[in-house]
JSON list of C-alpha atoms and ligand atoms in Angstrom, two decimals:
[
{"chain": "A", "resi": 1, "resn": "MET", "atom": "CA", "xyz": [-0.04, -0.02, 0.00]},
{"chain": "A", "resi": 2, "resn": "ILE", "atom": "CA", "xyz": [1.02, 3.64, -0.57]},
{"chain": "A", "resi": 3, "resn": "VAL", "atom": "CA", "xyz": [1.27, 5.79, 2.60]},
{"chain": "A", "resi": 4, "resn": "VAL", "atom": "CA", "xyz": [1.24, 9.53, 2.01]},
{"chain": "A", "resi": 5, "resn": "CYS", "atom": "CA", "xyz": [2.66, 12.04, 4.50]},
{"chain": "A", "resi": 6, "resn": "PRO", "atom": "CA", "xyz": [-0.19, 14.47, 5.28]},
{"chain": "A", "resi": 7, "resn": "SER", "atom": "CA", "xyz": [2.34, 17.26, 5.70]},
{"chain": "A", "resi": 8, "resn": "CYS", "atom": "CA", "xyz": [4.74, 17.14, 2.73]},
{"chain": "A", "resi": 9, "resn": "ARG", "atom": "CA", "xyz": [2.87, 14.61, 0.50]},
{"chain": "A", "resi": 10, "resn": "SER", "atom": "CA", "xyz": [5.87, 12.26, 0.39]},
{"chain": "A", "resi": 11, "resn": "LYS", "atom": "CA", "xyz": [4.84, 8.71, -0.71]},
{"chain": "A", "resi": 12, "resn": "TYR", "atom": "CA", "xyz": [5.98, 5.56, 0.94]},
{"chain": "A", "resi": 13, "resn": "SER", "atom": "CA", "xyz": [5.35, 1.98, -0.32]},
{"chain": "A", "resi": 14, "resn": "VAL", "atom": "CA", "xyz": [4.62, -0.04, 2.78]},
{"chain": "A", "resi": 15, "resn": "GLN", "atom": "CA", "xyz": [3.75, -3.64, 3.29]},
{"chain": "A", "resi": 16, "resn": "PRO", "atom": "CA", "xyz": [0.01, -3.65, 4.72]},
{"chain": "A", "resi": 17, "resn": "GLU", "atom": "CA", "xyz": [1.13, -6.11, 7.44]},
{"chain": "A", "resi": 18, "resn": "ALA", "atom": "CA", "xyz": [3.55, -3.56, 8.82]},
{"chain": "A", "resi": 19, "resn": "ILE", "atom": "CA", "xyz": [0.53, -1.16, 9.58]},
{"chain": "A", "resi": 20, "resn": "GLY", "atom": "CA", "xyz": [-1.96, -3.70, 10.62]},
{"chain": "A", "resi": 21, "resn": "GLU", "atom": "CA", "xyz": [-5.20, -1.99, 11.85]},
{"chain": "A", "resi": 22, "resn": "SER", "atom": "CA", "xyz": [-3.35, 1.27, 12.47]},
{"chain": "A", "resi": 23, "resn": "LYS", "atom": "CA", "xyz": [0.09, 2.34, 13.54]},
{"chain": "A", "resi": 24, "resn": "MET", "atom": "CA", "xyz": [1.93, 5.63, 14.44]},
{"chain": "A", "resi": 25, "resn": "VAL", "atom": "CA", "xyz": [4.27, 6.45, 11.63]},
{"chain": "A", "resi": 26, "resn": "ARG", "atom": "CA", "xyz": [6.92, 9.17, 10.97]},
{"chain": "A", "resi": 27, "resn": "CYS", "atom": "CA", "xyz": [7.74, 10.79, 7.78]},
{"chain": "A", "resi": 28, "resn": "ALA", "atom": "CA", "xyz": [11.43, 10.32, 6.90]},
{"chain": "A", "resi": 29, "resn": "LEU", "atom": "CA", "xyz": [11.56, 13.64, 5.03]},
{"chain": "A", "resi": 30, "resn": "CYS", "atom": "CA", "xyz": [9.75, 16.06, 7.34]},
{"chain": "A", "resi": 31, "resn": "SER", "atom": "CA", "xyz": [9.54, 14.09, 10.62]},
{"chain": "A", "resi": 32, "resn": "THR", "atom": "CA", "xyz": [5.75, 14.63, 10.87]},
{"chain": "A", "resi": 33, "resn": "MET", "atom": "CA", "xyz": [4.11, 11.88, 12.88]},
{"chain": "A", "resi": 34, "resn": "TRP", "atom": "CA", "xyz": [0.55, 10.67, 12.34]},
{"chain": "A", "resi": 35, "resn": "ARG", "atom": "CA", "xyz": [-1.55, 7.62, 12.94]},
{"chain": "A", "resi": 36, "resn": "GLN", "atom": "CA", "xyz": [-1.82, 5.68, 9.80]},
{"chain": "A", "resi": 37, "resn": "THR", "atom": "CA", "xyz": [-4.70, 3.34, 9.42]},
{"chain": "A", "resi": 38, "resn": "ALA", "atom": "CA", "xyz": [-5.06, 0.41, 6.94]},
{"chain": "A", "resi": 39, "resn": "ILE", "atom": "CA", "xyz": [-5.99, 1.69, 3.50]},
{"chain": "A", "resi": 40, "resn": "SER", "atom": "CA", "xyz": [-8.23, -0.77, 1.59]},
{"chain": "A", "resi": 41, "resn": "GLU", "atom": "CA", "xyz": [-6.82, -1.84, -1.74]},
{"chain": "A", "resi": 42, "resn": "SER", "atom": "CA", "xyz": [-10.02, -0.59, -3.45]},
{"chain": "A", "resi": 43, "resn": "ILE", "atom": "CA", "xyz": [-9.58, 3.05, -2.26]},
{"chain": "A", "resi": 44, "resn": "ASP", "atom": "CA", "xyz": [-6.01, 2.76, -3.55]},
{"chain": "A", "resi": 45, "resn": "LYS", "atom": "CA", "xyz": [-7.16, 1.44, -6.94]},
{"chain": "A", "resi": 46, "resn": "LYS", "atom": "CA", "xyz": [-9.89, 4.18, -7.06]},
{"chain": "A", "resi": 47, "resn": "ASP", "atom": "CA", "xyz": [-7.27, 6.85, -6.58]},
{"chain": "A", "resi": 48, "resn": "HIS", "atom": "CA", "xyz": [-5.18, 5.27, -9.26]},
{"chain": "A", "resi": 49, "resn": "VAL", "atom": "CA", "xyz": [-8.06, 5.18, -11.74]},
{"chain": "A", "resi": 50, "resn": "GLN", "atom": "CA", "xyz": [-9.06, 8.77, -10.98]},
{"chain": "A", "resi": 51, "resn": "HIS", "atom": "CA", "xyz": [-5.42, 9.78, -11.58]},
{"chain": "A", "resi": 52, "resn": "ILE", "atom": "CA", "xyz": [-5.37, 8.02, -15.01]},
{"chain": "A", "resi": 53, "resn": "ILE", "atom": "CA", "xyz": [-8.73, 9.63, -15.95]},
{"chain": "A", "resi": 54, "resn": "LYS", "atom": "CA", "xyz": [-7.44, 13.15, -15.10]},
{"chain": "A", "resi": 55, "resn": "TRP", "atom": "CA", "xyz": [-4.38, 12.65, -17.27]},
{"chain": "A", "resi": 56, "resn": "ALA", "atom": "CA", "xyz": [-6.38, 11.10, -20.18]},
{"chain": "A", "resi": 57, "resn": "PHE", "atom": "CA", "xyz": [-8.76, 14.04, -20.03]},
{"chain": "A", "resi": 58, "resn": "PHE", "atom": "CA", "xyz": [-5.80, 16.50, -20.05]},
{"chain": "A", "resi": 59, "resn": "TRP", "atom": "CA", "xyz": [-4.13, 14.90, -23.09]},
{"chain": "A", "resi": 60, "resn": "PHE", "atom": "CA", "xyz": [-7.45, 14.58, -24.80]},
{"chain": "A", "resi": 61, "resn": "SER", "atom": "CA", "xyz": [-8.02, 18.29, -24.44]},
{"chain": "A", "resi": 62, "resn": "VAL", "atom": "CA", "xyz": [-4.51, 19.10, -25.67]},
{"chain": "A", "resi": 63, "resn": "LEU", "atom": "CA", "xyz": [-5.03, 16.86, -28.74]},
{"chain": "A", "resi": 64, "resn": "ALA", "atom": "CA", "xyz": [-8.44, 18.28, -29.39]},
{"chain": "A", "resi": 65, "resn": "PHE", "atom": "CA", "xyz": [-7.10, 21.86, -29.21]},
{"chain": "A", "resi": 66, "resn": "VAL", "atom": "CA", "xyz": [-4.29, 20.99, -31.63]},
{"chain": "A", "resi": 67, "resn": "PHE", "atom": "CA", "xyz": [-6.68, 19.24, -34.10]},
{"chain": "A", "resi": 68, "resn": "SER", "atom": "CA", "xyz": [-9.14, 22.20, -33.93]},
{"chain": "A", "resi": 69, "resn": "LEU", "atom": "CA", "xyz": [-6.31, 24.58, -34.74]},
{"chain": "A", "resi": 70, "resn": "PHE", "atom": "CA", "xyz": [-5.36, 22.35, -37.66]},
{"chain": "A", "resi": 71, "resn": "PHE", "atom": "CA", "xyz": [-8.91, 22.00, -39.09]},
{"chain": "A", "resi": 72, "resn": "THR", "atom": "CA", "xyz": [-9.71, 25.69, -38.74]},
{"chain": "A", "resi": 73, "resn": "ARG", "atom": "CA", "xyz": [-6.30, 26.97, -39.92]},
{"chain": "A", "resi": 74, "resn": "ASN", "atom": "CA", "xyz": [-7.94, 29.01, -42.71]},
{"chain": "A", "resi": 75, "resn": "VAL", "atom": "CA", "xyz": [-10.12, 30.90, -40.37]},
{"chain": "A", "resi": 76, "resn": "VAL", "atom": "CA", "xyz": [-7.35, 31.22, -37.74]},
{"chain": "A", "resi": 77, "resn": "LEU", "atom": "CA", "xyz": [-4.92, 32.58, -40.37]},
{"chain": "A", "resi": 78, "resn": "LYS", "atom": "CA", "xyz": [-7.48, 35.17, -41.61]},
{"chain": "A", "resi": 79, "resn": "VAL", "atom": "CA", "xyz": [-8.20, 36.42, -38.07]},
{"chain": "A", "resi": 80, "resn": "TRP", "atom": "CA", "xyz": [-4.58, 36.19, -36.90]},
{"chain": "A", "resi": 81, "resn": "PRO", "atom": "CA", "xyz": [-2.11, 36.14, -39.63]},
{"chain": "A", "resi": 82, "resn": "GLN", "atom": "CA", "xyz": [0.82, 35.93, -37.35]},
{"chain": "A", "resi": 83, "resn": "SER", "atom": "CA", "xyz": [-0.24, 32.34, -36.62]},
{"chain": "A", "resi": 84, "resn": "ALA", "atom": "CA", "xyz": [1.36, 31.42, -39.88]},
{"chain": "A", "resi": 85, "resn": "CYS", "atom": "CA", "xyz": [4.71, 31.13, -37.87]},
{"chain": "A", "resi": 86, "resn": "PHE", "atom": "CA", "xyz": [3.05, 28.56, -35.52]},
{"chain": "A", "resi": 87, "resn": "TYR", "atom": "CA", "xyz": [1.69, 26.54, -38.39]},
{"chain": "A", "resi": 88, "resn": "ASP", "atom": "CA", "xyz": [5.10, 26.58, -40.04]},
{"chain": "A", "resi": 89, "resn": "PHE", "atom": "CA", "xyz": [6.68, 25.48, -36.73]},
{"chain": "A", "resi": 90, "resn": "ILE", "atom": "CA", "xyz": [4.46, 22.43, -36.34]},
{"chain": "A", "resi": 91, "resn": "GLY", "atom": "CA", "xyz": [5.02, 21.59, -40.08]},
{"chain": "A", "resi": 92, "resn": "VAL", "atom": "CA", "xyz": [1.49, 22.27, -41.39]},
{"chain": "A", "resi": 93, "resn": "LYS", "atom": "CA", "xyz": [1.56, 23.31, -45.06]},
{"chain": "A", "resi": 94, "resn": "LEU", "atom": "CA", "xyz": [-0.45, 26.40, -45.64]},
{"chain": "A", "resi": 95, "resn": "PRO", "atom": "CA", "xyz": [-2.25, 26.93, -48.88]},
{"chain": "A", "resi": 96, "resn": "ASP", "atom": "CA", "xyz": [-0.55, 28.82, -51.59]},
{"chain": "A", "resi": 97, "resn": "THR", "atom": "CA", "xyz": [-3.26, 31.32, -52.50]},
{"chain": "A", "resi": 98, "resn": "LYS", "atom": "CA", "xyz": [-1.72, 31.88, -55.96]},
{"chain": "A", "resi": 99, "resn": "LYS", "atom": "CA", "xyz": [-2.68, 28.35, -56.82]},
{"chain": "A", "resi": 100, "resn": "THR", "atom": "CA", "xyz": [-5.82, 28.36, -54.76]},
{"chain": "A", "resi": 101, "resn": "PHE", "atom": "CA", "xyz": [-8.07, 30.43, -56.90]},
{"chain": "A", "resi": 102, "resn": "ILE", "atom": "CA", "xyz": [-8.40, 31.23, -60.42]},
{"chain": "A", "resi": 103, "resn": "ILE", "atom": "CA", "xyz": [-10.68, 33.77, -62.25]},
{"chain": "A", "resi": 104, "resn": "LYS", "atom": "CA", "xyz": [-12.20, 32.86, -65.58]},
{"chain": "A", "resi": 105, "resn": "ASN", "atom": "CA", "xyz": [-14.38, 34.26, -68.27]},
{"chain": "A", "resi": 106, "resn": "MET", "atom": "CA", "xyz": [-13.98, 37.91, -67.09]},
{"chain": "A", "resi": 107, "resn": "GLY", "atom": "CA", "xyz": [-16.10, 40.26, -69.02]},
{"chain": "A", "resi": 108, "resn": "THR", "atom": "CA", "xyz": [-17.17, 43.86, -68.98]},
{"chain": "A", "resi": 109, "resn": "GLN", "atom": "CA", "xyz": [-20.66, 45.30, -69.85]},
{"chain": "A", "resi": 110, "resn": "PHE", "atom": "CA", "xyz": [-21.08, 48.99, -70.53]},
{"chain": "A", "resi": 111, "resn": "LYS", "atom": "CA", "xyz": [-24.24, 50.98, -70.39]},
{"chain": "A", "resi": 112, "resn": "ARG", "atom": "CA", "xyz": [-24.85, 54.67, -71.08]},
{"chain": "A", "resi": 113, "resn": "ARG", "atom": "CA", "xyz": [-27.48, 56.41, -69.04]},
{"chain": "A", "resi": 114, "resn": "ASP", "atom": "CA", "xyz": [-28.18, 60.09, -68.86]},
{"chain": "A", "resi": 115, "resn": "GLY", "atom": "CA", "xyz": [-25.03, 60.82, -70.82]},
{"chain": "A", "resi": 116, "resn": "LYS", "atom": "CA", "xyz": [-22.88, 58.89, -68.38]},
{"chain": "A", "resi": 117, "resn": "LEU", "atom": "CA", "xyz": [-21.08, 55.62, -68.86]},
{"chain": "A", "resi": 118, "resn": "TYR", "atom": "CA", "xyz": [-21.42, 52.80, -66.44]},
{"chain": "A", "resi": 119, "resn": "MET", "atom": "CA", "xyz": [-19.55, 49.43, -66.26]},
{"chain": "A", "resi": 120, "resn": "ARG", "atom": "CA", "xyz": [-20.19, 46.10, -64.64]},
{"chain": "A", "resi": 121, "resn": "LEU", "atom": "CA", "xyz": [-17.60, 43.36, -64.41]},
{"chain": "A", "resi": 122, "resn": "SER", "atom": "CA", "xyz": [-18.42, 39.72, -64.45]},
{"chain": "A", "resi": 123, "resn": "GLY", "atom": "CA", "xyz": [-16.62, 36.45, -64.33]},
{"chain": "A", "resi": 124, "resn": "GLU", "atom": "CA", "xyz": [-16.13, 33.15, -62.43]},
{"chain": "A", "resi": 125, "resn": "LEU", "atom": "CA", "xyz": [-14.09, 32.49, -59.33]},
{"chain": "A", "resi": 126, "resn": "ILE", "atom": "CA", "xyz": [-12.92, 28.87, -59.01]},
{"chain": "A", "resi": 127, "resn": "ASN", "atom": "CA", "xyz": [-11.34, 27.06, -56.03]},
{"chain": "A", "resi": 128, "resn": "CYS", "atom": "CA", "xyz": [-8.77, 24.86, -57.71]},
{"chain": "A", "resi": 129, "resn": "SER", "atom": "CA", "xyz": [-7.28, 23.59, -54.40]},
{"chain": "A", "resi": 130, "resn": "SER", "atom": "CA", "xyz": [-8.36, 20.35, -52.71]},
{"chain": "A", "resi": 131, "resn": "ASP", "atom": "CA", "xyz": [-9.52, 22.16, -49.49]},
{"chain": "A", "resi": 132, "resn": "VAL", "atom": "CA", "xyz": [-12.63, 24.11, -48.53]},
{"chain": "A", "resi": 133, "resn": "GLN", "atom": "CA", "xyz": [-11.67, 27.88, -48.85]},
{"chain": "A", "resi": 134, "resn": "ILE", "atom": "CA", "xyz": [-12.96, 30.92, -47.06]},
{"chain": "A", "resi": 135, "resn": "MET", "atom": "CA", "xyz": [-14.30, 33.14, -49.75]},
{"chain": "A", "resi": 136, "resn": "PRO", "atom": "CA", "xyz": [-12.03, 36.05, -50.70]},
{"chain": "A", "resi": 137, "resn": "SER", "atom": "CA", "xyz": [-13.12, 39.50, -51.42]},
{"chain": "A", "resi": 138, "resn": "LEU", "atom": "CA", "xyz": [-12.35, 40.82, -54.90]},
{"chain": "A", "resi": 139, "resn": "ILE", "atom": "CA", "xyz": [-10.35, 44.04, -55.06]},
{"chain": "A", "resi": 140, "resn": "ILE", "atom": "CA", "xyz": [-10.82, 45.51, -58.47]},
{"chain": "A", "resi": 141, "resn": "THR", "atom": "CA", "xyz": [-8.67, 48.14, -59.98]},
{"chain": "A", "resi": 142, "resn": "LEU", "atom": "CA", "xyz": [-9.58, 50.05, -63.13]},
{"chain": "A", "resi": 143, "resn": "LYS", "atom": "CA", "xyz": [-6.94, 52.26, -64.82]},
{"chain": "A", "resi": 144, "resn": "ASN", "atom": "CA", "xyz": [-6.27, 53.99, -67.94]},
{"chain": "A", "resi": 145, "resn": "GLU", "atom": "CA", "xyz": [-4.73, 52.05, -70.67]},
{"chain": "A", "resi": 146, "resn": "ASP", "atom": "CA", "xyz": [-1.33, 53.66, -70.72]},
{"chain": "A", "resi": 147, "resn": "SER", "atom": "CA", "xyz": [-0.69, 52.60, -74.33]},
{"chain": "A", "resi": 148, "resn": "GLN", "atom": "CA", "xyz": [-0.89, 55.48, -76.96]},
{"chain": "A", "resi": 149, "resn": "SER", "atom": "CA", "xyz": [-2.77, 57.96, -75.05]},
{"chain": "A", "resi": 150, "resn": "ASN", "atom": "CA", "xyz": [-6.41, 58.21, -76.26]},
{"chain": "A", "resi": 151, "resn": "GLU", "atom": "CA", "xyz": [-7.44, 61.88, -76.47]},
{"chain": "A", "resi": 152, "resn": "ALA", "atom": "CA", "xyz": [-10.57, 61.17, -74.42]},
{"chain": "A", "resi": 153, "resn": "SER", "atom": "CA", "xyz": [-8.70, 59.46, -71.53]},
{"chain": "A", "resi": 154, "resn": "LYS", "atom": "CA", "xyz": [-5.55, 61.55, -71.44]},
{"chain": "A", "resi": 155, "resn": "GLU", "atom": "CA", "xyz": [-5.83, 62.21, -67.72]},
{"chain": "A", "resi": 156, "resn": "PRO", "atom": "CA", "xyz": [-4.70, 59.53, -65.40]},
{"chain": "A", "resi": 157, "resn": "TYR", "atom": "CA", "xyz": [-7.64, 57.57, -64.10]},
{"chain": "A", "resi": 158, "resn": "LYS", "atom": "CA", "xyz": [-7.80, 55.05, -61.34]},
{"chain": "A", "resi": 159, "resn": "LYS", "atom": "CA", "xyz": [-10.68, 53.46, -59.43]},
{"chain": "A", "resi": 160, "resn": "VAL", "atom": "CA", "xyz": [-10.36, 50.84, -56.90]},
{"chain": "A", "resi": 161, "resn": "TRP", "atom": "CA", "xyz": [-13.25, 49.02, -55.07]},
{"chain": "A", "resi": 162, "resn": "THR", "atom": "CA", "xyz": [-14.03, 45.80, -53.20]},
{"chain": "A", "resi": 163, "resn": "HIS", "atom": "CA", "xyz": [-16.60, 43.30, -54.27]},
{"chain": "A", "resi": 164, "resn": "ASP", "atom": "CA", "xyz": [-17.86, 40.76, -51.70]},
{"chain": "A", "resi": 165, "resn": "LEU", "atom": "CA", "xyz": [-19.26, 37.49, -52.88]},
{"chain": "A", "resi": 166, "resn": "MET", "atom": "CA", "xyz": [-22.43, 36.26, -51.29]},
{"chain": "A", "resi": 167, "resn": "TYR", "atom": "CA", "xyz": [-21.10, 32.85, -50.04]},
{"chain": "A", "resi": 168, "resn": "ASN", "atom": "CA", "xyz": [-18.79, 32.32, -47.19]},
{"chain": "A", "resi": 169, "resn": "LYS", "atom": "CA", "xyz": [-16.99, 29.25, -48.46]},
{"chain": "A", "resi": 170, "resn": "LEU", "atom": "CA", "xyz": [-15.90, 27.66, -51.67]},
{"chain": "A", "resi": 171, "resn": "LEU", "atom": "CA", "xyz": [-15.71, 23.83, -51.90]},
{"chain": "A", "resi": 172, "resn": "PRO", "atom": "CA", "xyz": [-12.97, 22.18, -53.81]},
{"chain": "A", "resi": 173, "resn": "ASP", "atom": "CA", "xyz": [-13.41, 22.57, -57.57]},
{"chain": "A", "resi": 174, "resn": "GLN", "atom": "CA", "xyz": [-16.51, 24.81, -56.99]},
{"chain": "A", "resi": 175, "resn": "ASN", "atom": "CA", "xyz": [-16.96, 27.85, -59.00]},
{"chain": "A", "resi": 176, "resn": "VAL", "atom": "CA", "xyz": [-19.03, 30.88, -58.39]},
{"chain": "A", "resi": 177, "resn": "ALA", "atom": "CA", "xyz": [-20.21, 33.46, -60.82]},
{"chain": "A", "resi": 178, "resn": "PHE", "atom": "CA", "xyz": [-19.85, 37.09, -59.87]},
{"chain": "A", "resi": 179, "resn": "GLU", "atom": "CA", "xyz": [-21.03, 40.31, -61.18]},
{"chain": "A", "resi": 180, "resn": "THR", "atom": "CA", "xyz": [-20.19, 43.61, -59.65]},
{"chain": "A", "resi": 181, "resn": "GLU", "atom": "CA", "xyz": [-22.32, 46.66, -59.07]},
{"chain": "A", "resi": 182, "resn": "GLU", "atom": "CA", "xyz": [-22.43, 49.30, -61.67]},
{"chain": "A", "resi": 183, "resn": "GLN", "atom": "CA", "xyz": [-19.53, 51.81, -61.54]},
{"chain": "A", "resi": 184, "resn": "SER", "atom": "CA", "xyz": [-19.45, 55.06, -63.34]},
{"chain": "A", "resi": 185, "resn": "VAL", "atom": "CA", "xyz": [-16.42, 55.20, -65.70]},
{"chain": "A", "resi": 186, "resn": "PRO", "atom": "CA", "xyz": [-15.01, 57.94, -68.00]},
{"chain": "A", "resi": 187, "resn": "CYS", "atom": "CA", "xyz": [-14.52, 55.70, -70.88]},
{"chain": "A", "resi": 188, "resn": "SER", "atom": "CA", "xyz": [-14.61, 52.08, -72.09]},
{"chain": "A", "resi": 189, "resn": "ASN", "atom": "CA", "xyz": [-10.88, 51.85, -72.77]},
{"chain": "A", "resi": 190, "resn": "LEU", "atom": "CA", "xyz": [-9.83, 50.83, -69.27]},
{"chain": "A", "resi": 191, "resn": "MET", "atom": "CA", "xyz": [-7.44, 48.28, -67.98]},
{"chain": "A", "resi": 192, "resn": "CYS", "atom": "CA", "xyz": [-8.95, 46.02, -65.21]},
{"chain": "A", "resi": 193, "resn": "ASP", "atom": "CA", "xyz": [-7.02, 44.09, -62.55]},
{"chain": "A", "resi": 194, "resn": "ILE", "atom": "CA", "xyz": [-8.54, 41.83, -59.87]},
{"chain": "A", "resi": 195, "resn": "LYS", "atom": "CA", "xyz": [-6.72, 40.97, -56.65]},
{"chain": "A", "resi": 196, "resn": "LEU", "atom": "CA", "xyz": [-8.04, 38.55, -54.05]},
{"chain": "A", "resi": 197, "resn": "ASP", "atom": "CA", "xyz": [-8.25, 39.65, -50.48]},
{"chain": "A", "resi": 198, "resn": "VAL", "atom": "CA", "xyz": [-6.96, 36.49, -49.01]},
{"chain": "A", "resi": 199, "resn": "LEU", "atom": "CA", "xyz": [-3.97, 35.57, -46.81]},
{"chain": "B", "resi": 1, "resn": "LIG", "atom": "ZN1", "xyz": [6.60, 14.47, 5.45]}
]
C-alpha cells in the first residue's frame, strides 16, 4: 500500500502487514508523525483510476485543441495572420493562395445612361485547391490604358473598389459566378485588374 505524508505529501510503499489496523508512523523527510490506518486496496485503486482519468482528459483536451487549430487553420490565419509562424513550426503546409483560386471568363458590360457611362464586371471564381476555402473579397482596380494615349482619356484615371461575394466558403473545384455593381467610368478603354483579399 502507498502511505502519504499528510504534511509534505511524500509517498512510501509499505507492506500492509507492517501497519496492521493502525500504527503511528513518522515521515522520513519532514519528521511529521501521524496515525496511519489500513487503507483498503479498493480505495488505492480508485485513486489510481481517478489519476489516470485526469491525465487522459488532459491529453485529450490538448489533442482536441491542436486538431481544432489544424482544421480551422484558414479561419485562424485570416483572423490572426501571425499564426502562420506557428503552423510553419508544427510543420503544417499552408495553402498557396496563388494556386488556390483562379478567375475565368472575365467580361465587362457597358451601359450609357443620362449621358454617363457605367460598367459592370463579371466572371467566375474557381477554387482549384483540394480544400474548402474561405471566400475572398475581390479588389478591383480600373486604370487608363497607358498605351498610345487616347485623347478622351488622357488624364490618369484610377478606381479601386472591393466586391464581396455572397457565399462564405468555396468547396474544392466549386466555381461561383460574380457580377459587380455598376460603376461610373469615364470611358470604355480601361485596364482591369482583380486581386483577391486572402492571406
Ligand atoms: Zn513528510
